[in-house]
């Protein structure tokens, strides 16, 4: 069931013109893969929406095995390097796209 606050968030988000990057740790038990698929469906008409999942990562994008659980949050770790690299690559692509738009079509 979608709460009214979630629906308003989705409406606000969908109206944004900026590119969107939606990342999901598949081991996340707080924001589930069903939630992720909902965002994919909700933004399916947006060409500027990018979606990516990470099979072995939890809500904090930290690696683990099996089903995610709250005790993992007590373990000192870092955001997985693949997430950092993917975000950096995506940002760079967005900057290049803006630069290309400003310079006009190439002949």
mmCIF file of N, CA and C in Angstrom:
data_model
loop_
_atom_site.group_PDB
_atom_site.id
_atom_site.type_symbol
_atom_site.label_atom_id
_atom_site.label_comp_id
_atom_site.label_asym_id
_atom_site.label_seq_id
_atom_site.Cartn_x
_atom_site.Cartn_y
_atom_site.Cartn_z
ATOM 1 N N UNK A 1 0.836 -1.175 0.000
ATOM 2 C CA UNK A 1 0.000 0.000 0.000
ATOM 3 C C UNK A 1 0.890 1.252 0.000
ATOM 4 N N UNK A 2 0.542 2.201 -0.820
ATOM 5 C CA UNK A 2 1.311 3.440 -0.910
ATOM 6 C C UNK A 2 0.698 4.471 0.037
ATOM 7 N N UNK A 3 1.528 4.991 0.935
ATOM 8 C CA UNK A 3 1.070 6.040 1.848
ATOM 9 C C UNK A 3 0.967 7.363 1.092
ATOM 10 N N UNK A 4 0.076 8.260 1.526
ATOM 11 C CA UNK A 4 -0.056 9.557 0.846
ATOM 12 C C UNK A 4 1.259 10.309 0.727
ATOM 13 N N UNK A 5 2.102 10.252 1.753
ATOM 14 C CA UNK A 5 3.379 10.963 1.690
ATOM 15 C C UNK A 5 4.276 10.387 0.591
ATOM 16 N N UNK A 6 4.216 9.055 0.388
ATOM 17 C CA UNK A 6 5.003 8.435 -0.665
ATOM 18 C C UNK A 6 4.490 8.859 -2.034
ATOM 19 N N UNK A 7 3.182 8.915 -2.173
ATOM 20 C CA UNK A 7 2.588 9.308 -3.443
ATOM 21 C C UNK A 7 2.970 10.746 -3.778
ATOM 22 N N UNK A 8 2.928 11.628 -2.799
ATOM 23 C CA UNK A 8 3.323 13.018 -3.024
ATOM 24 C C UNK A 8 4.799 13.102 -3.405
ATOM 25 N N UNK A 9 5.626 12.310 -2.754
ATOM 26 C CA UNK A 9 7.054 12.284 -3.090
ATOM 27 C C UNK A 9 7.238 11.857 -4.541
ATOM 28 N N UNK A 10 6.544 10.816 -4.949
ATOM 29 C CA UNK A 10 6.660 10.343 -6.324
ATOM 30 C C UNK A 10 6.186 11.408 -7.311
ATOM 31 N N UNK A 11 5.083 12.054 -7.013
ATOM 32 C CA UNK A 11 4.591 13.114 -7.903
ATOM 33 C C UNK A 11 5.613 14.236 -8.028
ATOM 34 N N UNK A 12 6.146 14.664 -6.899
ATOM 35 C CA UNK A 12 7.149 15.734 -6.915
ATOM 36 C C UNK A 12 8.381 15.308 -7.698
ATOM 37 N N UNK A 13 8.814 14.089 -7.479
ATOM 38 C CA UNK A 13 10.024 13.582 -8.129
ATOM 39 C C UNK A 13 9.819 13.465 -9.632
ATOM 40 N N UNK A 14 8.664 12.962 -10.038
ATOM 41 C CA UNK A 14 8.398 12.763 -11.457
ATOM 42 C C UNK A 14 8.359 14.100 -12.193
ATOM 43 N N UNK A 15 7.931 15.144 -11.535
ATOM 44 C CA UNK A 15 7.840 16.458 -12.172
ATOM 45 C C UNK A 15 9.191 17.140 -12.351
ATOM 46 N N UNK A 16 10.216 16.655 -11.677
ATOM 47 C CA UNK A 16 11.544 17.232 -11.831
ATOM 48 C C UNK A 16 12.062 16.943 -13.234
ATOM 49 N N UNK A 17 12.661 17.922 -13.839
ATOM 50 C CA UNK A 17 13.195 17.755 -15.195
ATOM 51 C C UNK A 17 14.629 17.207 -15.186
ATOM 52 N N UNK A 18 15.308 17.323 -14.053
ATOM 53 C CA UNK A 18 16.697 16.893 -13.967
ATOM 54 C C UNK A 18 16.829 15.379 -14.168
ATOM 55 N N UNK A 19 17.998 14.941 -14.644
ATOM 56 C CA UNK A 19 18.260 13.500 -14.751
ATOM 57 C C UNK A 19 18.152 12.843 -13.377
ATOM 58 N N UNK A 20 17.771 11.570 -13.385
ATOM 59 C CA UNK A 20 17.564 10.847 -12.135
ATOM 60 C C UNK A 20 18.406 9.576 -12.126
ATOM 61 N N UNK A 21 19.033 9.321 -11.003
ATOM 62 C CA UNK A 21 19.795 8.094 -10.798
ATOM 63 C C UNK A 21 19.192 7.384 -9.601
ATOM 64 N N UNK A 22 18.655 6.186 -9.831
ATOM 65 C CA UNK A 22 18.016 5.415 -8.764
ATOM 66 C C UNK A 22 18.845 4.151 -8.548
ATOM 67 N N UNK A 23 19.432 4.037 -7.362
ATOM 68 C CA UNK A 23 20.283 2.901 -7.017
ATOM 69 C C UNK A 23 19.616 2.082 -5.922
ATOM 70 N N UNK A 24 19.823 0.765 -5.946
ATOM 71 C CA UNK A 24 19.167 -0.105 -4.981
ATOM 72 C C UNK A 24 20.078 -1.256 -4.605
ATOM 73 N N UNK A 25 20.324 -1.408 -3.321
ATOM 74 C CA UNK A 25 20.979 -2.607 -2.820
ATOM 75 C C UNK A 25 19.933 -3.715 -2.740
ATOM 76 N N UNK A 26 20.177 -4.818 -3.388
ATOM 77 C CA UNK A 26 19.179 -5.891 -3.436
ATOM 78 C C UNK A 26 18.984 -6.578 -2.085
ATOM 79 N N UNK A 27 19.899 -6.376 -1.161
ATOM 80 C CA UNK A 27 19.766 -6.953 0.183
ATOM 81 C C UNK A 27 19.087 -5.982 1.144
ATOM 82 N N UNK A 28 18.633 -4.851 0.645
ATOM 83 C CA UNK A 28 17.981 -3.829 1.463
ATOM 84 C C UNK A 28 16.611 -4.339 1.906
ATOM 85 N N UNK A 29 16.395 -4.382 3.208
ATOM 86 C CA UNK A 29 15.097 -4.832 3.725
ATOM 87 C C UNK A 29 14.208 -3.642 4.079
ATOM 88 N N UNK A 30 14.752 -2.422 4.027
ATOM 89 C CA UNK A 30 13.963 -1.229 4.340
ATOM 90 C C UNK A 30 13.302 -0.661 3.091
ATOM 91 N N UNK A 31 14.079 -0.529 2.043
ATOM 92 C CA UNK A 31 13.561 -0.131 0.731
ATOM 93 C C UNK A 31 13.766 -1.363 -0.144
ATOM 94 N N UNK A 32 12.691 -2.025 -0.460
ATOM 95 C CA UNK A 32 12.776 -3.352 -1.076
ATOM 96 C C UNK A 32 12.886 -3.283 -2.600
ATOM 97 N N UNK A 33 13.149 -4.428 -3.192
ATOM 98 C CA UNK A 33 13.182 -4.521 -4.650
ATOM 99 C C UNK A 33 11.802 -4.225 -5.229
ATOM 100 N N UNK A 34 10.741 -4.521 -4.500
ATOM 101 C CA UNK A 34 9.396 -4.137 -4.963
ATOM 102 C C UNK A 34 9.295 -2.617 -5.059
ATOM 103 N N UNK A 35 9.862 -1.911 -4.081
ATOM 104 C CA UNK A 35 9.890 -0.448 -4.132
ATOM 105 C C UNK A 35 10.672 0.021 -5.368
ATOM 106 N N UNK A 36 11.815 -0.596 -5.594
ATOM 107 C CA UNK A 36 12.654 -0.240 -6.741
ATOM 108 C C UNK A 36 11.893 -0.437 -8.045
ATOM 109 N N UNK A 37 11.228 -1.580 -8.179
ATOM 110 C CA UNK A 37 10.451 -1.849 -9.393
ATOM 111 C C UNK A 37 9.322 -0.830 -9.546
ATOM 112 N N UNK A 38 8.760 -0.387 -8.422
ATOM 113 C CA UNK A 38 7.739 0.659 -8.468
ATOM 114 C C UNK A 38 8.293 1.949 -9.049
ATOM 115 N N UNK A 39 9.499 2.327 -8.635
ATOM 116 C CA UNK A 39 10.132 3.528 -9.186
ATOM 117 C C UNK A 39 10.427 3.355 -10.670
ATOM 118 N N UNK A 40 10.868 2.156 -11.055
ATOM 119 C CA UNK A 40 11.127 1.907 -12.477
ATOM 120 C C UNK A 40 9.844 2.094 -13.290
ATOM 121 N N UNK A 41 8.778 1.538 -12.781
ATOM 122 C CA UNK A 41 7.494 1.660 -13.475
ATOM 123 C C UNK A 41 7.041 3.121 -13.491
ATOM 124 N N UNK A 42 7.135 3.782 -12.355
ATOM 125 C CA UNK A 42 6.679 5.159 -12.212
ATOM 126 C C UNK A 42 7.426 6.098 -13.158
ATOM 127 N N UNK A 43 8.708 5.842 -13.365
ATOM 128 C CA UNK A 43 9.533 6.722 -14.200
ATOM 129 C C UNK A 43 9.861 6.112 -15.563
ATOM 130 N N UNK A 44 9.116 5.098 -15.975
ATOM 131 C CA UNK A 44 9.435 4.386 -17.214
ATOM 132 C C UNK A 44 9.350 5.269 -18.452
ATOM 133 N N UNK A 45 8.592 6.336 -18.390
ATOM 134 C CA UNK A 45 8.477 7.221 -19.549
ATOM 135 C C UNK A 45 9.578 8.282 -19.589
ATOM 136 N N UNK A 46 10.459 8.265 -18.610
ATOM 137 C CA UNK A 46 11.535 9.262 -18.538
ATOM 138 C C UNK A 46 12.815 8.704 -19.147
ATOM 139 N N UNK A 47 13.273 9.342 -20.200
ATOM 140 C CA UNK A 47 14.523 8.899 -20.836
ATOM 141 C C UNK A 47 15.737 9.290 -19.995
ATOM 142 N N UNK A 48 15.553 10.223 -19.071
ATOM 143 C CA UNK A 48 16.681 10.693 -18.261
ATOM 144 C C UNK A 48 16.728 10.029 -16.888
ATOM 145 N N UNK A 49 16.071 8.885 -16.756
ATOM 146 C CA UNK A 49 16.119 8.126 -15.499
ATOM 147 C C UNK A 49 16.993 6.888 -15.699
ATOM 148 N N UNK A 50 17.940 6.711 -14.799
ATOM 149 C CA UNK A 50 18.858 5.578 -14.844
ATOM 150 C C UNK A 50 18.642 4.742 -13.590
ATOM 151 N N UNK A 51 18.583 3.423 -13.760
ATOM 152 C CA UNK A 51 18.327 2.506 -12.655
ATOM 153 C C UNK A 51 19.430 1.460 -12.584
ATOM 154 N N UNK A 52 19.841 1.151 -11.360
ATOM 155 C CA UNK A 52 20.875 0.120 -11.184
ATOM 156 C C UNK A 52 20.690 -0.541 -9.828
ATOM 157 N N UNK A 53 20.860 -1.859 -9.811
ATOM 158 C CA UNK A 53 20.804 -2.603 -8.548
ATOM 159 C C UNK A 53 22.159 -3.259 -8.290
ATOM 160 N N UNK A 54 22.361 -3.572 -7.012
ATOM 161 C CA UNK A 54 23.602 -4.201 -6.554
ATOM 162 C C UNK A 54 23.232 -5.428 -5.720
ATOM 163 N N UNK A 55 23.435 -6.616 -6.278
ATOM 164 C CA UNK A 55 22.959 -7.846 -5.635
ATOM 165 C C UNK A 55 23.434 -8.081 -4.203
ATOM 166 N N UNK A 56 24.667 -7.760 -3.883
ATOM 167 C CA UNK A 56 25.215 -8.113 -2.570
ATOM 168 C C UNK A 56 25.261 -6.953 -1.580
ATOM 169 N N UNK A 57 24.558 -5.842 -1.885
ATOM 170 C CA UNK A 57 24.643 -4.669 -1.027
ATOM 171 C C UNK A 57 23.338 -4.420 -0.274
ATOM 172 N N UNK A 58 23.478 -3.819 0.916
ATOM 173 C CA UNK A 58 22.312 -3.522 1.747
ATOM 174 C C UNK A 58 21.872 -2.067 1.562
ATOM 175 N N UNK A 59 21.058 -1.576 2.472
ATOM 176 C CA UNK A 59 20.507 -0.225 2.423
ATOM 177 C C UNK A 59 21.599 0.843 2.425
ATOM 178 N N UNK A 60 22.708 0.565 3.074
ATOM 179 C CA UNK A 60 23.818 1.516 3.167
ATOM 180 C C UNK A 60 24.856 1.292 2.068
ATOM 181 N N UNK A 61 24.501 0.426 1.096
ATOM 182 C CA UNK A 61 25.404 0.056 0.004
ATOM 183 C C UNK A 61 26.687 -0.567 0.525
ATOM 184 N N UNK A 62 26.546 -1.356 1.589
ATOM 185 C CA UNK A 62 27.677 -2.094 2.140
ATOM 186 C C UNK A 62 27.455 -3.575 1.837
ATOM 187 N N UNK A 63 28.536 -4.304 1.537
ATOM 188 C CA UNK A 63 28.410 -5.699 1.138
ATOM 189 C C UNK A 63 28.043 -6.627 2.299
ATOM 190 N N UNK A 64 27.426 -7.728 1.923
ATOM 191 C CA UNK A 64 27.081 -8.765 2.884
ATOM 192 C C UNK A 64 26.534 -9.972 2.153
ATOM 193 N N UNK A 65 26.125 -10.960 2.934
ATOM 194 C CA UNK A 65 25.575 -12.185 2.355
ATOM 195 C C UNK A 65 24.239 -12.483 2.996
ATOM 196 N N UNK A 66 23.385 -13.158 2.248
ATOM 197 C CA UNK A 66 22.083 -13.536 2.768
ATOM 198 C C UNK A 66 21.162 -12.340 2.910
ATOM 199 N N UNK A 67 20.103 -12.574 3.660
ATOM 200 C CA UNK A 67 19.109 -11.521 3.869
ATOM 201 C C UNK A 67 19.677 -10.422 4.773
ATOM 202 N N UNK A 68 19.435 -9.158 4.393
ATOM 203 C CA UNK A 68 19.912 -8.037 5.196
ATOM 204 C C UNK A 68 19.196 -7.977 6.541
ATOM 205 N N UNK A 69 19.865 -7.404 7.550
ATOM 206 C CA UNK A 69 19.259 -7.262 8.875
ATOM 207 C C UNK A 69 19.882 -6.071 9.601
ATOM 208 N N UNK A 70 19.219 -5.573 10.647
ATOM 209 C CA UNK A 70 19.679 -4.373 11.344
ATOM 210 C C UNK A 70 21.070 -4.498 11.969
ATOM 211 N N UNK A 71 21.481 -5.695 12.345
ATOM 212 C CA UNK A 71 22.787 -5.843 12.998
ATOM 213 C C UNK A 71 23.936 -5.462 12.064
ATOM 214 N N UNK A 72 23.703 -5.519 10.751
ATOM 215 C CA UNK A 72 24.753 -5.134 9.797
ATOM 216 C C UNK A 72 25.141 -3.667 9.954
ATOM 217 N N UNK A 73 24.224 -2.856 10.412
ATOM 218 C CA UNK A 73 24.484 -1.418 10.541
ATOM 219 C C UNK A 73 25.464 -1.116 11.667
ATOM 220 N N UNK A 74 25.739 -2.086 12.506
ATOM 221 C CA UNK A 74 26.693 -1.912 13.606
ATOM 222 C C UNK A 74 28.115 -2.258 13.185
ATOM 223 N N UNK A 75 28.256 -2.802 11.978
ATOM 224 C CA UNK A 75 29.568 -3.199 11.471
ATOM 225 C C UNK A 75 30.175 -2.029 10.700
ATOM 226 N N UNK A 76 31.375 -1.649 11.089
ATOM 227 C CA UNK A 76 32.058 -0.554 10.417
ATOM 228 C C UNK A 76 32.411 -0.972 8.993
ATOM 229 N N UNK A 77 32.015 -0.161 8.036
ATOM 230 C CA UNK A 77 32.286 -0.463 6.635
ATOM 231 C C UNK A 77 32.190 0.825 5.831
ATOM 232 N N UNK A 78 32.337 0.699 4.527
ATOM 233 C CA UNK A 78 32.261 1.839 3.618
ATOM 234 C C UNK A 78 31.272 1.521 2.510
ATOM 235 N N UNK A 79 30.786 2.568 1.863
ATOM 236 C CA UNK A 79 29.979 2.365 0.664
ATOM 237 C C UNK A 79 30.843 1.597 -0.333
ATOM 238 N N UNK A 80 30.244 0.594 -0.956
ATOM 239 C CA UNK A 80 30.982 -0.244 -1.890
ATOM 240 C C UNK A 80 31.562 0.600 -3.029
ATOM 241 N N UNK A 81 32.789 0.284 -3.406
ATOM 242 C CA UNK A 81 33.501 1.041 -4.435
ATOM 243 C C UNK A 81 32.740 1.083 -5.760
ATOM 244 N N UNK A 82 32.019 0.001 -6.088
ATOM 245 C CA UNK A 82 31.275 -0.017 -7.357
ATOM 246 C C UNK A 82 30.197 1.070 -7.381
ATOM 247 N N UNK A 83 29.592 1.348 -6.237
ATOM 248 C CA UNK A 83 28.562 2.392 -6.157
ATOM 249 C C UNK A 83 29.216 3.763 -6.364
ATOM 250 N N UNK A 84 30.311 3.988 -5.692
ATOM 251 C CA UNK A 84 31.030 5.265 -5.831
ATOM 252 C C UNK A 84 31.425 5.476 -7.290
ATOM 253 N N UNK A 85 31.964 4.444 -7.925
ATOM 254 C CA UNK A 85 32.373 4.546 -9.328
ATOM 255 C C UNK A 85 31.179 4.778 -10.244
ATOM 256 N N UNK A 86 30.082 4.082 -9.994
ATOM 257 C CA UNK A 86 28.891 4.255 -10.824
ATOM 258 C C UNK A 86 28.318 5.663 -10.698
ATOM 259 N N UNK A 87 28.292 6.199 -9.486
ATOM 260 C CA UNK A 87 27.794 7.563 -9.288
ATOM 261 C C UNK A 87 28.713 8.558 -9.998
ATOM 262 N N UNK A 88 30.011 8.388 -9.846
ATOM 263 C CA UNK A 88 30.968 9.295 -10.496
ATOM 264 C C UNK A 88 30.824 9.247 -12.017
ATOM 265 N N UNK A 89 30.688 8.053 -12.558
ATOM 266 C CA UNK A 89 30.525 7.896 -14.009
ATOM 267 C C UNK A 89 29.238 8.552 -14.478
ATOM 268 N N UNK A 90 28.154 8.343 -13.730
ATOM 269 C CA UNK A 90 26.858 8.926 -14.089
ATOM 270 C C UNK A 90 26.916 10.455 -14.065
ATOM 271 N N UNK A 91 27.524 11.018 -13.027
ATOM 272 C CA UNK A 91 27.647 12.483 -12.925
ATOM 273 C C UNK A 91 28.456 13.013 -14.106
ATOM 274 N N UNK A 92 29.549 12.350 -14.426
ATOM 275 C CA UNK A 92 30.382 12.783 -15.551
ATOM 276 C C UNK A 92 29.578 12.737 -16.855
ATOM 277 N N UNK A 93 28.800 11.689 -17.051
ATOM 278 C CA UNK A 93 27.968 11.585 -18.255
ATOM 279 C C UNK A 93 26.951 12.723 -18.321
ATOM 280 N N UNK A 94 26.389 13.083 -17.178
ATOM 281 C CA UNK A 94 25.420 14.184 -17.157
ATOM 282 C C UNK A 94 26.105 15.494 -17.509
ATOM 283 N N UNK A 95 27.299 15.710 -16.983
ATOM 284 C CA UNK A 95 28.052 16.934 -17.286
ATOM 285 C C UNK A 95 28.401 17.002 -18.769
ATOM 286 N N UNK A 96 28.795 15.874 -19.339
ATOM 287 C CA UNK A 96 29.126 15.832 -20.762
ATOM 288 C C UNK A 96 27.897 16.104 -21.611
ATOM 289 N N UNK A 97 26.749 15.580 -21.183
ATOM 290 C CA UNK A 97 25.495 15.824 -21.903
ATOM 291 C C UNK A 97 25.117 17.290 -21.899
ATOM 292 N N UNK A 98 25.294 17.952 -20.771
ATOM 293 C CA UNK A 98 24.998 19.379 -20.668
ATOM 294 C C UNK A 98 25.965 20.163 -21.551
ATOM 295 N N UNK A 99 27.220 19.780 -21.517
ATOM 296 C CA UNK A 99 28.239 20.447 -22.334
ATOM 297 C C UNK A 99 27.906 20.297 -23.820
ATOM 298 N N UNK A 100 27.481 19.087 -24.238
ATOM 299 C CA UNK A 100 27.121 18.843 -25.635
ATOM 300 C C UNK A 100 25.912 19.678 -26.043
ATOM 301 N N UNK A 101 24.939 19.808 -25.145
ATOM 302 C CA UNK A 101 23.748 20.600 -25.435
ATOM 303 C C UNK A 101 24.111 22.077 -25.630
ATOM 304 N N UNK A 102 25.030 22.567 -24.822
ATOM 305 C CA UNK A 102 25.424 23.978 -24.919
ATOM 306 C C UNK A 102 26.200 24.260 -26.183
ATOM 307 N N UNK A 103 26.986 23.290 -26.663
ATOM 308 C CA UNK A 103 27.814 23.522 -27.846
ATOM 309 C C UNK A 103 27.033 23.294 -29.135
ATOM 310 N N UNK A 104 25.851 22.716 -29.039
ATOM 311 C CA UNK A 104 25.014 22.512 -30.224
ATOM 312 C C UNK A 104 25.399 21.259 -30.985
ATOM 313 N N UNK A 105 24.703 21.023 -32.091
ATOM 314 C CA UNK A 105 24.964 19.803 -32.876
ATOM 315 C C UNK A 105 26.350 19.852 -33.518
ATOM 316 N N UNK A 106 26.927 18.668 -33.612
ATOM 317 C CA UNK A 106 28.256 18.568 -34.226
ATOM 318 C C UNK A 106 28.100 18.361 -35.722
ATOM 319 N N UNK A 107 28.980 19.026 -36.493
ATOM 320 C CA UNK A 107 28.896 18.878 -37.946
ATOM 321 C C UNK A 107 29.925 17.917 -38.474
#
